[in-house]
Coordinates of C-alpha atoms in Angstrom, one line a residue:
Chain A
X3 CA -9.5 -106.8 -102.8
X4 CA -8.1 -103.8 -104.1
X5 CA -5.8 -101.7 -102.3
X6 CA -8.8 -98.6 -103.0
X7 CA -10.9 -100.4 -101.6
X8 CA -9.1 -101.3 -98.7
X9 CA -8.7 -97.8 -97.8
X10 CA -12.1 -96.5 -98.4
X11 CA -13.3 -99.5 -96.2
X12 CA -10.7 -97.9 -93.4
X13 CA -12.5 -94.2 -94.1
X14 CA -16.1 -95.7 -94.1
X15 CA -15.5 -97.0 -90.8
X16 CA -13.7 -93.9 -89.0
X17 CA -16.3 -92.1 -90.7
X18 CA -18.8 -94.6 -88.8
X19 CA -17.0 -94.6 -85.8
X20 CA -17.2 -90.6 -85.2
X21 CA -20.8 -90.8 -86.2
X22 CA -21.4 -93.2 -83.4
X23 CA -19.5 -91.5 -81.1
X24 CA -21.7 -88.0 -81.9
X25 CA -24.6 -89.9 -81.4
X26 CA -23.9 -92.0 -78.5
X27 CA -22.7 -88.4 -76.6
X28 CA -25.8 -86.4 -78.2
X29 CA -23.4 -84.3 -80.5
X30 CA -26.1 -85.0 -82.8
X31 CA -29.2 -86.1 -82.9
X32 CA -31.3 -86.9 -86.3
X33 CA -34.4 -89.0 -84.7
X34 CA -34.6 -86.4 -82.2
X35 CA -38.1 -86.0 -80.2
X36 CA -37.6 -83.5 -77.9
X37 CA -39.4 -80.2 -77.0
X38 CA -37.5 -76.8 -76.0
X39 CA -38.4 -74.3 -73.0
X40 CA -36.7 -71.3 -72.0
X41 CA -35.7 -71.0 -68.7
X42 CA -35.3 -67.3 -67.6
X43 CA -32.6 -66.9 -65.0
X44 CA -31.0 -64.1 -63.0
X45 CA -28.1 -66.1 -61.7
X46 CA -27.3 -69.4 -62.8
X47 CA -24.5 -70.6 -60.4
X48 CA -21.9 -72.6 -62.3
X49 CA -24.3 -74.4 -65.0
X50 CA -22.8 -75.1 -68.0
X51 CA -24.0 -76.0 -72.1
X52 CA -25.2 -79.7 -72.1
X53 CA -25.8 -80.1 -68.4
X54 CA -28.8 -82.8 -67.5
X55 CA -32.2 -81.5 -67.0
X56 CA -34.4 -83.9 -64.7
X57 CA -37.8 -84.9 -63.8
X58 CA -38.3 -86.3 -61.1
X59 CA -34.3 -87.2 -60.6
X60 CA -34.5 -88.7 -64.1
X61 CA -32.5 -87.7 -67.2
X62 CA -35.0 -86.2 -69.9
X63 CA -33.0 -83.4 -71.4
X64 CA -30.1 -81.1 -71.5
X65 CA -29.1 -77.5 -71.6
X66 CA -29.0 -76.8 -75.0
X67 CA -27.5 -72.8 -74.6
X68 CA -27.0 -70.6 -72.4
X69 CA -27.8 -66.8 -73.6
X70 CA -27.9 -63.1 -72.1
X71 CA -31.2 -61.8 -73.1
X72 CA -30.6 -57.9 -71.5
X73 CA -34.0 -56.9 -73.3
X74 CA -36.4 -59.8 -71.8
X75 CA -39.2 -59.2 -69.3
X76 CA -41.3 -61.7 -67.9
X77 CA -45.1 -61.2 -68.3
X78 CA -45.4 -59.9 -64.6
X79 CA -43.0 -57.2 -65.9
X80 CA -39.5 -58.9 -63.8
X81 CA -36.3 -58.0 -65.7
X82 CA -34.8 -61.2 -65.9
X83 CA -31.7 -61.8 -67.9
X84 CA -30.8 -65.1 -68.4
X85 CA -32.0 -67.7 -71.0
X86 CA -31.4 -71.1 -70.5
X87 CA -32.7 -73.0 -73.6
X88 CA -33.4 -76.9 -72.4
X89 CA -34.5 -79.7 -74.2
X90 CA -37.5 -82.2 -72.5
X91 CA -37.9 -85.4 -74.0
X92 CA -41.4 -85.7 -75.1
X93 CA -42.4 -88.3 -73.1
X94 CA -41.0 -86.4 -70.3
X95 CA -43.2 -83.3 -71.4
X96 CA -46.7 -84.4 -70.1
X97 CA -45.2 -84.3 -67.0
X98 CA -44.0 -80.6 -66.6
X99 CA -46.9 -78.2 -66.1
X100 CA -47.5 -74.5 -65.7
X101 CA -47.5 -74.2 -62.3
X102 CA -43.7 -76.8 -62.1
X103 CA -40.7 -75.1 -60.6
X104 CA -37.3 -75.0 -62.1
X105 CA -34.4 -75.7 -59.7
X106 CA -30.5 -75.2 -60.9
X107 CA -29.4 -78.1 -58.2
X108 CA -26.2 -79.5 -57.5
X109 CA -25.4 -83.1 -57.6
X110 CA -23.7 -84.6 -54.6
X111 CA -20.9 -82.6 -53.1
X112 CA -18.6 -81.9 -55.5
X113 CA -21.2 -83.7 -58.2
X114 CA -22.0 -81.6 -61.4
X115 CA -25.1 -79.2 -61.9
X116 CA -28.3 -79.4 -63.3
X117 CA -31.5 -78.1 -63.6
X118 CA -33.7 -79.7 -61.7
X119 CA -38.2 -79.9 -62.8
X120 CA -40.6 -80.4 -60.3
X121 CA -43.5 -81.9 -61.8
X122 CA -46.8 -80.0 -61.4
X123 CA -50.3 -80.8 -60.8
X124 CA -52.4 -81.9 -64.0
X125 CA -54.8 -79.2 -63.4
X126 CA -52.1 -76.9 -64.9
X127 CA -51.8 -76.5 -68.2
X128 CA -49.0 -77.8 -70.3
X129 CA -46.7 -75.8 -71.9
X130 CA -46.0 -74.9 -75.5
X131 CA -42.8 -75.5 -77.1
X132 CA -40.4 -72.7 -77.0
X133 CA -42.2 -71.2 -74.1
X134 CA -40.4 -68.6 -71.5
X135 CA -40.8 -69.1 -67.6
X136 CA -39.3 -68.2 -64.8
X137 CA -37.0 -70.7 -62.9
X138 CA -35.9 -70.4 -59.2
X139 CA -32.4 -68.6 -58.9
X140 CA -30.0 -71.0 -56.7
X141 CA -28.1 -69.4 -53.9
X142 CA -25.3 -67.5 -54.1
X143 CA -22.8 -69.5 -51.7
X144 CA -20.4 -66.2 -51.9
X145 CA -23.2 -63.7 -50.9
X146 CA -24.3 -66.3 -48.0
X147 CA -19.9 -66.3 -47.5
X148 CA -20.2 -62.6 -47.3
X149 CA -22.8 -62.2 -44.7
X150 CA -21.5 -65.0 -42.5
X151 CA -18.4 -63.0 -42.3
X152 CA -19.9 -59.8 -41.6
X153 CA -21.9 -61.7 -38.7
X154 CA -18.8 -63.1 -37.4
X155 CA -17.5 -59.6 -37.0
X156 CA -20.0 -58.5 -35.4
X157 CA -20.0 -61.1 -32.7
X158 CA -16.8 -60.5 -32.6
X159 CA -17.0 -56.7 -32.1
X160 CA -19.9 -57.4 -29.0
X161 CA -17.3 -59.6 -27.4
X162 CA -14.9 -57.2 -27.7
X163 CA -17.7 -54.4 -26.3
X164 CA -18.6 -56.1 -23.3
X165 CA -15.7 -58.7 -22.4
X166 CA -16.3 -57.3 -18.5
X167 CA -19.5 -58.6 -18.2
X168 CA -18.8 -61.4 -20.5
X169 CA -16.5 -62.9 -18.1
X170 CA -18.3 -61.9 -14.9
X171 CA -21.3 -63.8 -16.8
X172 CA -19.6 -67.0 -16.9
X173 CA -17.9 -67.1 -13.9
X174 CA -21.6 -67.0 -12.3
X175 CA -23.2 -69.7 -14.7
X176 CA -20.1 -71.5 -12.9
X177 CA -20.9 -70.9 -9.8
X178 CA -24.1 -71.5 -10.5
X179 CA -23.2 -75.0 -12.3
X180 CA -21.3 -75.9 -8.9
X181 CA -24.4 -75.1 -6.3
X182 CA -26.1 -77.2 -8.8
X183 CA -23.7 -80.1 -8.6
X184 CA -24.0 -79.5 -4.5
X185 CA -27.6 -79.6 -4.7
X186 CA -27.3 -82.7 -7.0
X187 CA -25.1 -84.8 -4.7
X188 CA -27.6 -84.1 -1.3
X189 CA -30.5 -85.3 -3.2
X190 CA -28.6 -88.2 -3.8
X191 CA -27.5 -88.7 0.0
X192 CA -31.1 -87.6 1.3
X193 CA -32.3 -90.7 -1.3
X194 CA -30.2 -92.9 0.4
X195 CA -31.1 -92.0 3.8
X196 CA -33.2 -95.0 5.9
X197 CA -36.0 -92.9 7.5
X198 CA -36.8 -92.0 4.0
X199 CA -36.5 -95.6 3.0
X200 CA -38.9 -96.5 5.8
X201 CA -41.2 -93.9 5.0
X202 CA -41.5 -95.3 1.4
X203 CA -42.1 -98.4 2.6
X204 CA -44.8 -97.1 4.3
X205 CA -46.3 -95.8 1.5
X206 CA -45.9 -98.6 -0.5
X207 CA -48.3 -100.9 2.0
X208 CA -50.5 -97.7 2.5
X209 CA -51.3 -98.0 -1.0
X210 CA -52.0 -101.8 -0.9
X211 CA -54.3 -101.3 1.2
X212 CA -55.7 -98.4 -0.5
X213 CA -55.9 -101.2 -3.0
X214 CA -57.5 -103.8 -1.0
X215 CA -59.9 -101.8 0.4
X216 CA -61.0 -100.4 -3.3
X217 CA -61.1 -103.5 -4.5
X218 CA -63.7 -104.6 -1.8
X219 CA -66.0 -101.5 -3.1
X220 CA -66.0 -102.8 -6.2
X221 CA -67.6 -106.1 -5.0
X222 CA -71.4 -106.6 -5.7
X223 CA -72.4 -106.6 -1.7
X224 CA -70.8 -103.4 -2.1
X225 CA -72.6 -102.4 -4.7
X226 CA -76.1 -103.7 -2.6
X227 CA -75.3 -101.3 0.6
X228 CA -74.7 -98.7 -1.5
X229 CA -77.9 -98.8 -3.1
X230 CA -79.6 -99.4 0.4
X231 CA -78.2 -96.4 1.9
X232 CA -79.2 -94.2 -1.6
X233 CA -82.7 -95.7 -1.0
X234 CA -82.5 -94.7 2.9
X235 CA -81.3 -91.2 2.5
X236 CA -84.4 -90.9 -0.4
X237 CA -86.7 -91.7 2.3
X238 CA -85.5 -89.8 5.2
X239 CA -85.3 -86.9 2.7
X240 CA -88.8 -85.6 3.1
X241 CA -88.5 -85.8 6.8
X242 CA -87.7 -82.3 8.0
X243 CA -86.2 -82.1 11.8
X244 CA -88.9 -81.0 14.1
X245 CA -90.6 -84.1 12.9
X246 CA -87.9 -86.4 14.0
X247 CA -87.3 -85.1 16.9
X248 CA -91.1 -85.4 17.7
X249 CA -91.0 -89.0 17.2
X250 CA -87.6 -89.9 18.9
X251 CA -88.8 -87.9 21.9
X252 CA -92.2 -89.6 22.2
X253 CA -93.2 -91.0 25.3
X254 CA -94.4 -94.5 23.1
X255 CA -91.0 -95.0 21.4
X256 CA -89.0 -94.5 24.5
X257 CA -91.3 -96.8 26.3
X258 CA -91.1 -99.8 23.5
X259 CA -86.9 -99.2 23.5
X260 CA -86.5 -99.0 27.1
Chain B
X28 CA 13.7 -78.4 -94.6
X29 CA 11.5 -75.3 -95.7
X30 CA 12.5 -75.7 -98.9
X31 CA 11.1 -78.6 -98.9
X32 CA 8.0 -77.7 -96.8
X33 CA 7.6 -74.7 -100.1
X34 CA 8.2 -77.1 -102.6
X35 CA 5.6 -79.9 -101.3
X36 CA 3.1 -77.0 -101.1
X37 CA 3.7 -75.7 -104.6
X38 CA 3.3 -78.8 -106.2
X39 CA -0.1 -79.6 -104.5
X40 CA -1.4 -77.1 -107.0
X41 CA 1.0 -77.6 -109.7
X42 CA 1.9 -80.9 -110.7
X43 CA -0.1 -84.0 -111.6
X44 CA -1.8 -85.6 -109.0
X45 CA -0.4 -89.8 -108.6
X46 CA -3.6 -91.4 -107.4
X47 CA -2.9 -95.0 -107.9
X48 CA 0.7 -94.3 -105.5
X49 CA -1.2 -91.9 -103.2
X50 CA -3.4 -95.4 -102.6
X51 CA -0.8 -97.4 -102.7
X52 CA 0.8 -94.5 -100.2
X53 CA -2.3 -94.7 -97.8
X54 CA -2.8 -98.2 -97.3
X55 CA 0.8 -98.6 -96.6
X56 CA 0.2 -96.0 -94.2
X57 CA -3.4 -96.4 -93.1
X58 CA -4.2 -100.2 -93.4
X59 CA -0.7 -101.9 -92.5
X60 CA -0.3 -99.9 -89.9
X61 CA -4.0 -99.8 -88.0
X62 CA -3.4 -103.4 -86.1
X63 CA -0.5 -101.5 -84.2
X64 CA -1.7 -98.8 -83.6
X65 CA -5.1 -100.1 -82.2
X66 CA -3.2 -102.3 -79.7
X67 CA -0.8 -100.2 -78.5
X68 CA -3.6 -97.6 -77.9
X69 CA -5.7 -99.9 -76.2
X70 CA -3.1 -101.0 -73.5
X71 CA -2.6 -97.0 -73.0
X72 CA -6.1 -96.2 -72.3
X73 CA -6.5 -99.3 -69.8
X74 CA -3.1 -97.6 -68.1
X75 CA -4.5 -94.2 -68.6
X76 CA -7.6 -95.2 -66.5
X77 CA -6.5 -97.4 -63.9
X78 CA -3.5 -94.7 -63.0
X79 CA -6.1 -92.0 -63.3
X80 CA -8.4 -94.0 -60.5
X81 CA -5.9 -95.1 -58.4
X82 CA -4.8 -91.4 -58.4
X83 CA -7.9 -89.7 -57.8
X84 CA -8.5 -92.4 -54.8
X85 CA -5.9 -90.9 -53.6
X86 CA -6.3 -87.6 -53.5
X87 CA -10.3 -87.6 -52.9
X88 CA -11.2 -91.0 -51.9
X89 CA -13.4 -90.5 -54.8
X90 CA -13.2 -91.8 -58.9
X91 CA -16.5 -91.0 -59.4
X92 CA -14.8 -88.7 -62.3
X93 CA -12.2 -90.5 -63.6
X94 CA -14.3 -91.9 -66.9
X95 CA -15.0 -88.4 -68.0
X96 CA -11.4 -86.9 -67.7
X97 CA -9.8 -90.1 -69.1
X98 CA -12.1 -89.8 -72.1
X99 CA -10.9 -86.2 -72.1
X100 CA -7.3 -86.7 -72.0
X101 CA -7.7 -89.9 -74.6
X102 CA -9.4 -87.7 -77.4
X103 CA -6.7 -84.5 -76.6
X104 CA -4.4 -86.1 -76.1
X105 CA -3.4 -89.9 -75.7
X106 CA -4.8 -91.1 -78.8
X107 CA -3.5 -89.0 -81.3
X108 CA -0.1 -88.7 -79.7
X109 CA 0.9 -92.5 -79.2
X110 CA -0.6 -93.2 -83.1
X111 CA 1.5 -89.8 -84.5
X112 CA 4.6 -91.1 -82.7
X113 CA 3.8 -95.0 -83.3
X114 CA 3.1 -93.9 -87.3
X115 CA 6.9 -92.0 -87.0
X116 CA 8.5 -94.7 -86.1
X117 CA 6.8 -97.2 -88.5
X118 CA 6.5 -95.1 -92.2
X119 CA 8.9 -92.3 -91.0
X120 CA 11.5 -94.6 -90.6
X121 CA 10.4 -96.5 -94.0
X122 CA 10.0 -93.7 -95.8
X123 CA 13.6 -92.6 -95.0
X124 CA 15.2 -95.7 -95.9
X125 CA 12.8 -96.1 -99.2
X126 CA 13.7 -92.4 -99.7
X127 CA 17.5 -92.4 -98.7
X128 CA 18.6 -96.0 -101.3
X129 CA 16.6 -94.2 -103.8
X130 CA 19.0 -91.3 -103.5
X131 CA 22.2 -93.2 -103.0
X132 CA 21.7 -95.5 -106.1
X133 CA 20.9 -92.3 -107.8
X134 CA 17.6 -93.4 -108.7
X135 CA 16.1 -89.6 -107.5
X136 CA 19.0 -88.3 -110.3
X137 CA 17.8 -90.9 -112.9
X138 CA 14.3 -89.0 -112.3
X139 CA 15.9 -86.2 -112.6
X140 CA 17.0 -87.4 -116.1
X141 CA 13.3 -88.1 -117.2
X142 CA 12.1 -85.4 -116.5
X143 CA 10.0 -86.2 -112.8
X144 CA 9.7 -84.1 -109.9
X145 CA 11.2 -85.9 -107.2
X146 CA 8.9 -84.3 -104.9
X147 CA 5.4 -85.1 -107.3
X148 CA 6.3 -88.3 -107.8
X149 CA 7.5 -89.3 -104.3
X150 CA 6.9 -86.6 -101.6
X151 CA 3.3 -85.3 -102.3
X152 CA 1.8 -88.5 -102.7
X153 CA 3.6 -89.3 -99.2
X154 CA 2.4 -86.2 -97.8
X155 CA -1.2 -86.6 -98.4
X156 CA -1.1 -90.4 -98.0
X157 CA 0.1 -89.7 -94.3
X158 CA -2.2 -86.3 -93.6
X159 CA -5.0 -88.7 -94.7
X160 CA -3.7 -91.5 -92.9
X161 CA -3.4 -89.9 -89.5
X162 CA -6.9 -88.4 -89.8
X163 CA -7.9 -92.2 -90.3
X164 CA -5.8 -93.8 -87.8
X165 CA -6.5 -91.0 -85.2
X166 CA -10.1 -91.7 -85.2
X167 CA -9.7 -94.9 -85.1
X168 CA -7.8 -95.1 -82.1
X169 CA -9.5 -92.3 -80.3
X170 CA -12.4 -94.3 -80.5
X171 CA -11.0 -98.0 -80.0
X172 CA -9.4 -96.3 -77.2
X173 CA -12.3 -95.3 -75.8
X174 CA -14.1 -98.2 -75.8
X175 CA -11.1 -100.2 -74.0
X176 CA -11.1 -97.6 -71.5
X177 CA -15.5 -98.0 -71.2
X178 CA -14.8 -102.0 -71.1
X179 CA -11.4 -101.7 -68.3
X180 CA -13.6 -99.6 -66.2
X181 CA -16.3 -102.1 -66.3
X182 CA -14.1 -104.7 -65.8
X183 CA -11.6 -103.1 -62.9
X184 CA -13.5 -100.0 -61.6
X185 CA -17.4 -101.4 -61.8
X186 CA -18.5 -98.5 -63.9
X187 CA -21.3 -99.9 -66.7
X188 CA -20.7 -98.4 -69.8
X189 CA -23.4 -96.2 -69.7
X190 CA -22.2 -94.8 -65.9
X191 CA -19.2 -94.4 -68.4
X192 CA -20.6 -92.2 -71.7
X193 CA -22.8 -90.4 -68.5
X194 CA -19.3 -89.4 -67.0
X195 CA -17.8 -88.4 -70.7
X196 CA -20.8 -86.1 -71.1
X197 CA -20.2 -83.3 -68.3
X198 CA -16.3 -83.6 -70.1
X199 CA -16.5 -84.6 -73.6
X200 CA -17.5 -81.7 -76.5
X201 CA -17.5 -82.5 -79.9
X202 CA -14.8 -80.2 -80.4
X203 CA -12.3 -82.7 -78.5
X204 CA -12.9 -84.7 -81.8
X205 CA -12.4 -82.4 -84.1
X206 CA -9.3 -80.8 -82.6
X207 CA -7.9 -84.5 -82.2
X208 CA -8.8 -84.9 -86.5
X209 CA -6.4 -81.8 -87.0
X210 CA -3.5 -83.0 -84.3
X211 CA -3.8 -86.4 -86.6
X212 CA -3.1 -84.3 -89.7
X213 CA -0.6 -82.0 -88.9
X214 CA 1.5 -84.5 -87.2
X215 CA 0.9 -87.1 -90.4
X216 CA 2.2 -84.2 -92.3
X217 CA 5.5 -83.7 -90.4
X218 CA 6.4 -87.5 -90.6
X219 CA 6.8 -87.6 -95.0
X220 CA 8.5 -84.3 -94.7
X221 CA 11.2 -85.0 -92.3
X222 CA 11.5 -88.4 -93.3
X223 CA 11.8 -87.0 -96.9
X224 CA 14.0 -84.5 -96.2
X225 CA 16.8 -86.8 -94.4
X226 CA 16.4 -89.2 -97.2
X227 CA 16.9 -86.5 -100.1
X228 CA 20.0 -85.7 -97.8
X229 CA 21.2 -89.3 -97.2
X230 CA 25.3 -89.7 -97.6
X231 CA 26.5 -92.5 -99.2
X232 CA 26.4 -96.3 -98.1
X233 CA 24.4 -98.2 -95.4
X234 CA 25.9 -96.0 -92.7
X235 CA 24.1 -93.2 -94.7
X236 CA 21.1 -94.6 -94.4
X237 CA 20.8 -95.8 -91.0
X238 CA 21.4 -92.3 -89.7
X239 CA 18.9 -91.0 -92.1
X240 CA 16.4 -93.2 -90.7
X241 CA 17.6 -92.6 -86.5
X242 CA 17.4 -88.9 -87.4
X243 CA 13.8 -88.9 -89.5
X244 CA 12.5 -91.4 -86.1
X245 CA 14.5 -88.4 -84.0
X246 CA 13.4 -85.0 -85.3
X247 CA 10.2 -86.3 -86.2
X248 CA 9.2 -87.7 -83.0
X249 CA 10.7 -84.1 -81.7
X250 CA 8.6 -82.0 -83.9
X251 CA 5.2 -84.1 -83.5
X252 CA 6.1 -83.1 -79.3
X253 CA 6.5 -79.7 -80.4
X254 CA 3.5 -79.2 -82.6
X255 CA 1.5 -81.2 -80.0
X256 CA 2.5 -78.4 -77.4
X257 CA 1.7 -75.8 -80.1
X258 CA -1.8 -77.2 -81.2
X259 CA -2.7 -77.9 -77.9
X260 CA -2.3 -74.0 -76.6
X261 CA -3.7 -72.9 -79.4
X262 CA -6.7 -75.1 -79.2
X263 CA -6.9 -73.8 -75.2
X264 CA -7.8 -70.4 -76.5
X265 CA -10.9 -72.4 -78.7
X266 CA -12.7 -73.8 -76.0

């Protein structure tokens, strides 16, 4: 083999090599079949060019740029002034509706960012490449910072206000707490006491024969008596008093008892 | 030395161009060399990762990272590095001895006589042999690097290899690449001019040539260190 061709062998395969590499890290991409959207931002904490953009947790795209768009208005009139140009895969695309919501989320704790697609409902329409919407601005960890620190002065300053009646407050929840523990530790000696043991037991055989005696009720002789005294009680109903007593105080019925 | 540097530069434009020895030049460079560099490579980017690991265990009980900033230091750094200074030591030191009996047998002067640049006929086809050369060869090992240090992760630290290019693409930009491609040229360039330059400069005898050849493998291993620092601030400012 010549020595030319030796070498241009050794160029056709760096050559190759860097191709590879462009394609395997998606430097470039020639069979591409994606679709772009551009997602409008007024803070976009800490994403970067070539992020991941997911569905449903799963890779389907990347940030292709990041631009300030001063000029842009959303249709509803909002100044928003960030563009975030993504790429969706196009199978990926079917699943991202009108009415999905665009998250810049964080991956693990010290993970990297991306922007994050919840899918929406089919009823929504789909979108159309190149389209602008609205994504949901993450929060700003240094403005939440900020207010936590003004809060803790605050607290701080009441404290500092009202340390008299602070302390006065505590010392009476613990004197409070202590009557409490007092409190606690006679229950537990009255519990123990053996009237109140007795008296339990009492209870305890009161309500066997509670019991027992329910039980019997429930029997079917029971159940026979009761109906004979319904039907008794429906026939002495109509029987008013003076009638009654006319017939216990009759000379016949005394004579026939006594 | 600038001379020299002047001279080379000039007689890109000027003088004839030697095809058949800038070939013969590159392979010598290129080809011969590539088995040497890819091995030598390979072993630093499984060192490269498993220290990198092992350190960031260390510090954050965490190497969740470690493929991505490897790959980053192995295409900034590593790669071109180890093959410029490898390359020195190989053709530098070659080219200094080839260079250096060529002047003490007074076969530069007999060129001379004929009416031959000594720098067309043996420094520019050097030059470019090696510019080209280190393009090659830094590609090549940026990328066989790469792939020892996906396949030593795999093996060692359990990451697959796509876990691997996942990690290299929150770090990696094309632009790593590219800057690597110039750090390979430039530092190919520095080796045939040194090595040249000591050689043209070679005192008489053996002695004279073995001190040509420890100071081309010194200076030029101190220059490519240099111009490393140099690219690699100026490249800071790119990014």
């Amino acid at each position: 083999m010549k020595v030319e061709t030796k070498v241009g062998l050794l160029a056709l395969v760096s050559l190759i090599m860097v191709a590879a590499f462009a394609y395997a890290m998606g430097f470039i991409a020639p069979f591409s079949n994606t679709k772009e959207l551009n997602v409008m931002f007024n803070f976009a904490g800490g994403i970067e060019e070539g992020s991941p953009v997911r569905v449903m947790g799963i890779k389907v795209g990347k940030v292709k740029s990041i631009t300030f768009d001063p000029e842009h208005k959303m249709a509803d009139g909002e100044e928003v002034k960030l563009r975030l140009t993504i790429t969706i895969d196009k199978k990926a695309w079917t699943s991202v509706r009108k009415d999905s919501k665009f998250y810049i989320n964080l991956a693990g704790v010290i993970g990297e960012k991306f922007l994050e697609i919840s899918p929406g409902n089919a009823a929504a329409g789909e979108f159309a490449n190149g389209d602008y919407v609205r994504g949901e601005d993450p929060p700003r960890i240094d403005q939440l910072l900020s207010q936590g620190y003004g809060l803790a002065g605050k607290v701080i300053e009441i404290l500092e206000k009202n340390e008299g009646s602070v302390t006065n407050t505590i010392k009476q929840l613990d004197a409070l707490t202590t009557n409490f523990n007092r409190t606690l530790v006679l229950l537990d000696k009255t519990t123990k006491n053996r009237e109140v043991s007795r008296l339990l037991d009492n209870a305890v055989k009161i309500s066997d024969d509670m019991a027992y005696f329910t039980t019997n009720l429930r029997s079917k002789k029971a159940e026979d008596t009761y109906d004979l005294v319904h039907k008794l009680l429906f026939r002495l109903e109509p029987m008013d008093a003076p009638a009654i007593k006319k017939f216990l105080q009759e000379e016949g019925v005394r004579a026939r008892i006594f | 030395m600038m001379t020299l540097l002047a001279d080379t530069f000039w007689g890109t434009f000027t003088g004839p161009f030697r095809r058949k020895e800038f070939f013969q030049q590159l392979y010598f460079v290129a080809n011969r060399s590539l088995f040497i560099i890819v091995f030598c490579v390979c072993f630093a980017a499984v060192v490269t990762i498993l220290e990198s690991s092992f350190h960031m265990k260390m510090v954050i009980q965490n190497d969740a990272m470690v493929p991505g900033f490897a790959a980053v230091l192995i295409l900034r750094e590593l790669a071109a590095i180890v093959t410029a200074l490898l390359l020195c030591s190989r053709v530098g030191a070659g080219y200094a001895s080839e260079v250096g009996t060529m002047q003490i047998t007074e076969q530069i002067d007999a060129l001379k006589m004929l009416g031959i640049d000594p720098i067309n006929y043996l420094v520019i086809p050097r030059f470019f042999a090696c510019v080209l050369g280190g393009i090659l060869l830094t590609v090549v090992s940026n990328m066989t690097c790469l792939f020892a240090a996906m396949m030593i992760s795999q093996a060692y630290l359990g990451y697959t290899p796509g876990m691997f290019i996942s990690s290299m693409h929150r770090f990696v930009q094309f632009k790593d690449v590219l800057f690597a491609v110039i750090k390979g040229a430039c530092f190919g360039g520095v080796i045939p001019l040194v090595a040249c330059y000591f050689g043209f400069n070679c005192q008489q005898g053996a002695e004279g040539v073995g001190k040509a050849t420890t100071n081309t493998v010194v200076v030029a291993s101190i220059a490519i260190i240099v111009i490393d620092f140099i690219l690699s601030y100026t490249f800071s400012y790119l990014y």
